Amino acid sequence: MLILAICLAPIVPMTWFFISEERVEQRVDFKCYMAELWSAIKSRAFYQIIAYKFFAGVFEYFTYVASSPVQDHWAGATTLSDKISTIVSYIVFIGALGVTGKYGLMWDWRVMLIGTMLAVVVLDAICTMLTVWNVFRNPWFWFGGPVIEQIPKGISFIISTYVTVELAGEGNEGAVYGLITTVSNLSDPFARTIAKNIDATMDFSTERIQNDSHEVRRDVTISILIMYAAKLFSLCFLVLLPRQKAETQELKRNGGSSKVMGAITVFYLLFALVWSLTTNILGIFPSTACLKIAGGDGC
């Protein structure tokens, strides 16, 4: 921790001396700001994009709880190999951003996401299933899946950035970007809590994983197939995503607005936030971690 603190310490003076911001003389009225934000949320362009980012994200980020014990006990991963794969994942993510930003400005967004998702599921399935069924177990081979997953994540991120640029109006750029980013970040923990509740019906204890029996391999395979089915199902929500910038602008101009849809949007986002916080907090304490809602076997 001390080494980490020493490495991060220079960021403070660098931020102070190298970031220059214009002084704001006129404060933004909070009521007016919230009124503008509500006006944006109830417009079809916004609630449709928000629905896509949230629901597609929930299924795209779906996972399985046996991933860590499988990685440790079957793939034989070490801390070093884990950290190296994380670094490579970031490099792949940045590469996906660069390639998409340079060559994919005019590509069909839906086709891009479909192609990358199908490729990732196939390649990840090869790495994962060969490891689970003890055909070939190697930590570097195992980490191929998480590294490859950064490609659709990078493409999805830059597409959401394009959409944000097209949706943002003068003066509300920060609010629009913050809203879209928050929705994207909210879908990830919500997906993990749902996956934890579903996988709680099967026993993925460390002792059972170490036993490495045919039954536990079967259960792990079932949970992995559920994850792949969820990821592929996320493509169904592409109908909510405009194909390109021109369609986004058309939706913004002629999409209209709905207070009901705006209220529904706020409701399911708040529900996902409360659900994620509740299940994760319950999982911290031993007295409540056994609850099924927290992913336990039941108290």
Coordinates of C-alpha atoms in Angstrom, one line a residue:
M1 CA 0.0 0.0 0.0
L2 CA 2.9 2.4 0.8
I3 CA 4.5 1.7 -2.6
L4 CA 1.1 2.4 -4.3
A5 CA 0.7 5.6 -2.3
I6 CA 4.2 6.8 -3.3
C7 CA 3.5 6.1 -7.0
L8 CA 0.2 8.0 -6.9
A9 CA 1.6 11.0 -4.8
P10 CA 2.9 12.9 -7.9
I11 CA -0.7 13.0 -9.3
V12 CA -1.7 15.6 -6.7
P13 CA 0.8 18.4 -7.8
M14 CA 0.4 17.5 -11.4
T15 CA -3.3 18.0 -11.2
W16 CA -2.8 21.3 -9.4
F17 CA -0.3 22.8 -11.8
F18 CA -1.2 21.3 -15.2
I19 CA -5.0 21.3 -15.2
S20 CA -6.5 24.8 -15.9
E21 CA -10.1 25.5 -15.6
E22 CA -12.1 28.7 -16.3
R23 CA -13.6 30.3 -13.2
V24 CA -17.4 30.0 -13.2
E25 CA -18.9 33.4 -12.3
Q26 CA -22.5 32.4 -12.6
R27 CA -23.8 29.5 -10.6
V28 CA -26.2 27.0 -12.1
D29 CA -29.6 27.0 -10.6
F30 CA -30.3 23.5 -9.2
K31 CA -34.0 23.5 -10.0
C32 CA -33.4 24.6 -13.6
Y33 CA -30.6 22.0 -14.0
M34 CA -32.9 19.2 -12.7
A35 CA -35.7 20.4 -14.9
E36 CA -33.4 20.3 -18.0
L37 CA -32.2 16.8 -17.0
W38 CA -35.8 15.6 -16.5
S39 CA -36.7 17.0 -19.9
A40 CA -33.8 15.1 -21.4
I41 CA -34.7 11.8 -19.7
K42 CA -38.3 11.8 -20.8
S43 CA -37.4 12.4 -24.5
R44 CA -37.5 9.2 -26.6
A45 CA -33.9 9.6 -27.7
F46 CA -32.6 9.5 -24.1
Y47 CA -34.9 6.8 -22.6
Q48 CA -34.4 4.6 -25.6
I49 CA -30.6 4.8 -25.4
I50 CA -30.6 4.4 -21.6
A51 CA -32.8 1.3 -22.0
Y52 CA -30.3 -0.1 -24.5
K53 CA -27.2 0.7 -22.3
F54 CA -28.8 -0.8 -19.2
F55 CA -30.6 -3.9 -20.4
A56 CA -27.9 -4.9 -22.9
G57 CA -25.3 -4.2 -20.3
V58 CA -27.0 -6.4 -17.7
F59 CA -26.9 -9.4 -20.0
E60 CA -23.5 -8.6 -21.6
Y61 CA -21.8 -8.3 -18.2
F62 CA -23.4 -11.5 -16.9
T63 CA -20.9 -13.8 -15.3
Y64 CA -20.6 -17.0 -13.2
V65 CA -19.4 -17.2 -9.6
A66 CA -17.1 -20.2 -10.1
S67 CA -14.8 -18.1 -12.2
S68 CA -12.3 -17.3 -9.5
P69 CA -12.0 -20.8 -7.9
V70 CA -11.7 -22.3 -11.4
Q71 CA -9.0 -19.8 -12.3
D72 CA -7.0 -20.6 -9.1
H73 CA -7.4 -24.4 -8.8
W74 CA -8.0 -25.7 -12.4
A75 CA -6.1 -23.2 -14.5
G76 CA -3.4 -22.8 -12.0
A77 CA -3.3 -19.0 -12.3
T78 CA -0.9 -17.0 -10.1
T79 CA -1.0 -13.4 -8.9
L80 CA 1.8 -12.6 -11.5
S81 CA -0.1 -14.1 -14.4
D82 CA -3.3 -12.4 -13.3
K83 CA -1.7 -9.0 -13.1
I84 CA 0.0 -9.4 -16.5
S85 CA -3.2 -10.5 -18.1
T86 CA -4.9 -7.4 -16.6
I87 CA -2.2 -5.2 -18.2
V88 CA -2.7 -6.9 -21.5
S89 CA -6.4 -6.5 -21.2
Y90 CA -6.0 -2.7 -20.8
I91 CA -3.8 -2.7 -23.9
V92 CA -6.3 -4.6 -25.9
F93 CA -9.1 -2.3 -24.7
I94 CA -7.1 0.8 -25.8
G95 CA -6.3 -0.9 -29.1
A96 CA -10.1 -1.5 -29.6
L97 CA -10.8 2.1 -28.9
G98 CA -8.1 3.3 -31.4
V99 CA -9.1 1.0 -34.2
T100 CA -12.8 1.8 -33.8
G101 CA -12.1 5.5 -33.6
K102 CA -9.9 5.5 -36.7
Y103 CA -11.7 3.1 -39.0
G104 CA -15.1 2.6 -37.5
L105 CA -16.6 6.1 -37.5
M106 CA -19.0 5.2 -40.4
W107 CA -19.5 1.5 -39.7
D108 CA -22.9 0.1 -38.7
W109 CA -22.9 0.1 -34.9
R110 CA -25.2 -2.9 -34.7
V111 CA -23.1 -5.0 -37.1
M112 CA -20.0 -4.1 -35.1
L113 CA -21.4 -5.3 -31.8
I114 CA -23.0 -8.4 -33.3
G115 CA -19.7 -9.5 -34.9
T116 CA -17.5 -8.9 -32.0
M117 CA -19.9 -10.5 -29.5
L118 CA -20.2 -13.7 -31.6
A119 CA -16.4 -13.9 -32.0
V120 CA -15.8 -13.3 -28.3
V121 CA -18.3 -16.0 -27.2
V122 CA -16.8 -18.6 -29.5
L123 CA -13.1 -17.9 -28.6
D124 CA -13.9 -17.6 -24.9
A125 CA -15.8 -20.9 -25.0
I126 CA -12.8 -22.6 -26.4
C127 CA -10.4 -21.4 -23.7
T128 CA -12.9 -22.0 -20.9
M129 CA -14.3 -25.4 -21.8
L130 CA -10.9 -26.9 -22.5
T131 CA -9.8 -25.8 -19.1
V132 CA -13.0 -26.9 -17.3
W133 CA -12.9 -30.4 -18.8
N134 CA -9.1 -30.8 -18.2
V135 CA -8.3 -31.1 -21.9
F136 CA -5.6 -28.4 -21.6
R137 CA -5.0 -26.4 -18.5
N138 CA -2.6 -23.5 -18.6
P139 CA -3.0 -20.0 -16.9
W140 CA -1.9 -18.1 -20.0
F141 CA -4.4 -20.0 -22.1
W142 CA -7.1 -19.4 -19.5
F143 CA -6.6 -15.6 -19.5
G144 CA -7.2 -15.5 -23.3
G145 CA -11.0 -15.2 -22.7
P146 CA -10.9 -12.1 -20.4
V147 CA -8.4 -10.4 -22.7
I148 CA -10.5 -11.0 -25.8
E149 CA -13.6 -9.7 -23.9
Q150 CA -12.0 -6.3 -23.9
I151 CA -12.6 -5.9 -27.6
P152 CA -16.4 -5.6 -27.5
K153 CA -16.1 -3.6 -24.3
G154 CA -13.9 -1.1 -26.1
I155 CA -16.2 -1.0 -29.1
S156 CA -19.3 -0.6 -26.8
F157 CA -17.5 2.2 -24.9
I158 CA -16.6 4.2 -27.9
I159 CA -20.1 3.8 -29.5
S160 CA -21.7 5.0 -26.3
T161 CA -19.3 8.0 -26.6
Y162 CA -20.5 8.7 -30.1
V163 CA -24.1 8.5 -29.0
T164 CA -23.4 10.8 -26.1
V165 CA -21.9 13.4 -28.4
E166 CA -24.9 13.2 -30.7
L167 CA -27.4 13.5 -27.9
A168 CA -25.7 16.3 -25.9
G169 CA -27.0 19.8 -26.4
E170 CA -25.3 23.0 -25.6
G171 CA -24.8 23.4 -21.9
N172 CA -25.7 19.9 -20.8
E173 CA -22.8 17.9 -22.1
G174 CA -21.6 17.0 -18.7
A175 CA -25.0 15.9 -17.5
V176 CA -25.6 13.7 -20.6
Y177 CA -22.2 12.1 -20.4
G178 CA -22.6 11.5 -16.7
L179 CA -26.0 10.0 -17.1
I180 CA -25.0 7.6 -19.9
T181 CA -21.8 6.6 -18.1
T182 CA -23.7 6.0 -14.8
V183 CA -26.2 3.7 -16.6
S184 CA -23.3 1.7 -18.1
N185 CA -21.6 1.4 -14.8
L186 CA -24.8 0.4 -13.0
S187 CA -25.6 -2.5 -15.3
D188 CA -22.3 -4.3 -14.4
P189 CA -22.9 -4.8 -10.6
F190 CA -26.6 -5.5 -11.2
A191 CA -25.7 -8.3 -13.6
R192 CA -23.2 -9.7 -11.1
T193 CA -25.8 -9.8 -8.3
I194 CA -28.3 -11.6 -10.6
A195 CA -25.6 -14.1 -11.6
K196 CA -24.8 -14.7 -8.0
N197 CA -28.4 -15.4 -7.1
I198 CA -28.8 -17.8 -10.1
D199 CA -25.6 -19.7 -9.3
A200 CA -26.5 -19.9 -5.7
T201 CA -28.7 -22.9 -6.6
M202 CA -25.5 -24.9 -7.3
D203 CA -22.6 -25.7 -4.9
F204 CA -19.4 -24.0 -6.1
S205 CA -17.5 -24.2 -2.8
T206 CA -13.7 -24.3 -2.9
E207 CA -13.7 -27.8 -1.6
R208 CA -15.9 -29.0 -4.4
I209 CA -13.9 -27.3 -7.1
Q210 CA -10.7 -28.8 -5.7
N211 CA -12.4 -32.2 -5.9
D212 CA -12.6 -31.7 -9.6
S213 CA -15.3 -34.4 -10.1
H214 CA -17.4 -34.9 -13.2
E215 CA -20.4 -33.5 -11.4
V216 CA -18.7 -30.2 -10.5
R217 CA -17.4 -29.9 -14.0
R218 CA -21.0 -30.4 -15.3
D219 CA -22.3 -27.7 -12.9
V220 CA -19.6 -25.2 -13.9
T221 CA -20.4 -25.9 -17.5
I222 CA -24.1 -25.2 -17.0
S223 CA -23.3 -21.9 -15.3
I224 CA -21.0 -21.0 -18.1
L225 CA -23.6 -21.8 -20.8
I226 CA -26.1 -19.6 -18.9
M227 CA -23.6 -16.8 -19.1
Y228 CA -23.1 -17.3 -22.8
A229 CA -26.8 -17.4 -23.4
A230 CA -27.2 -14.1 -21.5
K231 CA -24.4 -12.5 -23.5
L232 CA -26.0 -13.5 -26.8
F233 CA -29.4 -12.4 -25.6
S234 CA -28.0 -8.9 -25.0
L235 CA -27.9 -8.6 -28.8
C236 CA -31.7 -8.6 -28.9
F237 CA -31.6 -5.1 -27.4
L238 CA -29.7 -3.7 -30.4
V239 CA -33.1 -2.7 -31.9
L240 CA -33.0 0.2 -29.4
L241 CA -29.6 1.4 -30.7
P242 CA -29.5 3.6 -33.8
R243 CA -27.4 2.3 -36.6
Q244 CA -25.3 5.5 -37.0
K245 CA -25.0 9.1 -36.1
A246 CA -27.7 10.2 -38.7
E247 CA -30.3 7.9 -37.1
T248 CA -29.4 9.2 -33.7
Q249 CA -30.0 12.8 -34.8
E250 CA -33.2 11.8 -36.5
L251 CA -34.4 10.2 -33.3
K252 CA -33.5 13.2 -31.3
R253 CA -35.4 15.6 -33.6
N254 CA -38.5 13.6 -34.2
G255 CA -38.7 11.0 -31.4
G256 CA -41.0 13.1 -29.1
S257 CA -41.2 12.6 -25.3
S258 CA -43.1 10.7 -22.7
K259 CA -43.4 11.4 -19.0
V260 CA -44.5 7.8 -18.4
M261 CA -41.4 6.4 -20.0
G262 CA -39.2 8.9 -18.3
A263 CA -40.7 7.8 -14.9
I264 CA -40.3 4.1 -15.7
T265 CA -36.6 4.8 -16.7
V266 CA -35.9 6.5 -13.4
F267 CA -37.7 3.7 -11.5
Y268 CA -35.8 0.8 -12.9
L269 CA -32.4 2.6 -12.6
L270 CA -33.1 3.3 -8.9
F271 CA -34.3 -0.2 -8.4
A272 CA -31.1 -1.6 -9.9
L273 CA -29.0 0.7 -7.7
V274 CA -30.9 -0.2 -4.5
W275 CA -30.8 -4.0 -5.3
S276 CA -27.1 -4.0 -6.1
L277 CA -26.2 -2.1 -2.9
T278 CA -28.5 -4.2 -0.7
T279 CA -27.3 -7.6 -2.0
N280 CA -23.6 -6.6 -1.8
I281 CA -24.0 -5.2 1.7
L282 CA -25.8 -8.3 2.9
G283 CA -23.0 -10.4 1.5
I284 CA -20.4 -8.6 3.6
F285 CA -21.8 -9.7 7.0
P286 CA -21.6 -13.4 8.0
S287 CA -25.1 -13.2 9.6
T288 CA -26.7 -12.2 6.3
A289 CA -24.3 -13.7 3.7
C290 CA -26.3 -16.9 4.0
L291 CA -29.5 -15.3 2.6
K292 CA -30.5 -16.4 -0.9
I293 CA -30.9 -12.8 -1.9
A294 CA -27.2 -12.3 -1.1
G295 CA -26.2 -15.5 -3.0
G296 CA -26.1 -17.8 -0.1
D297 CA -27.7 -21.2 0.5
G298 CA -30.4 -19.8 2.8
C299 CA -30.3 -19.2 6.6

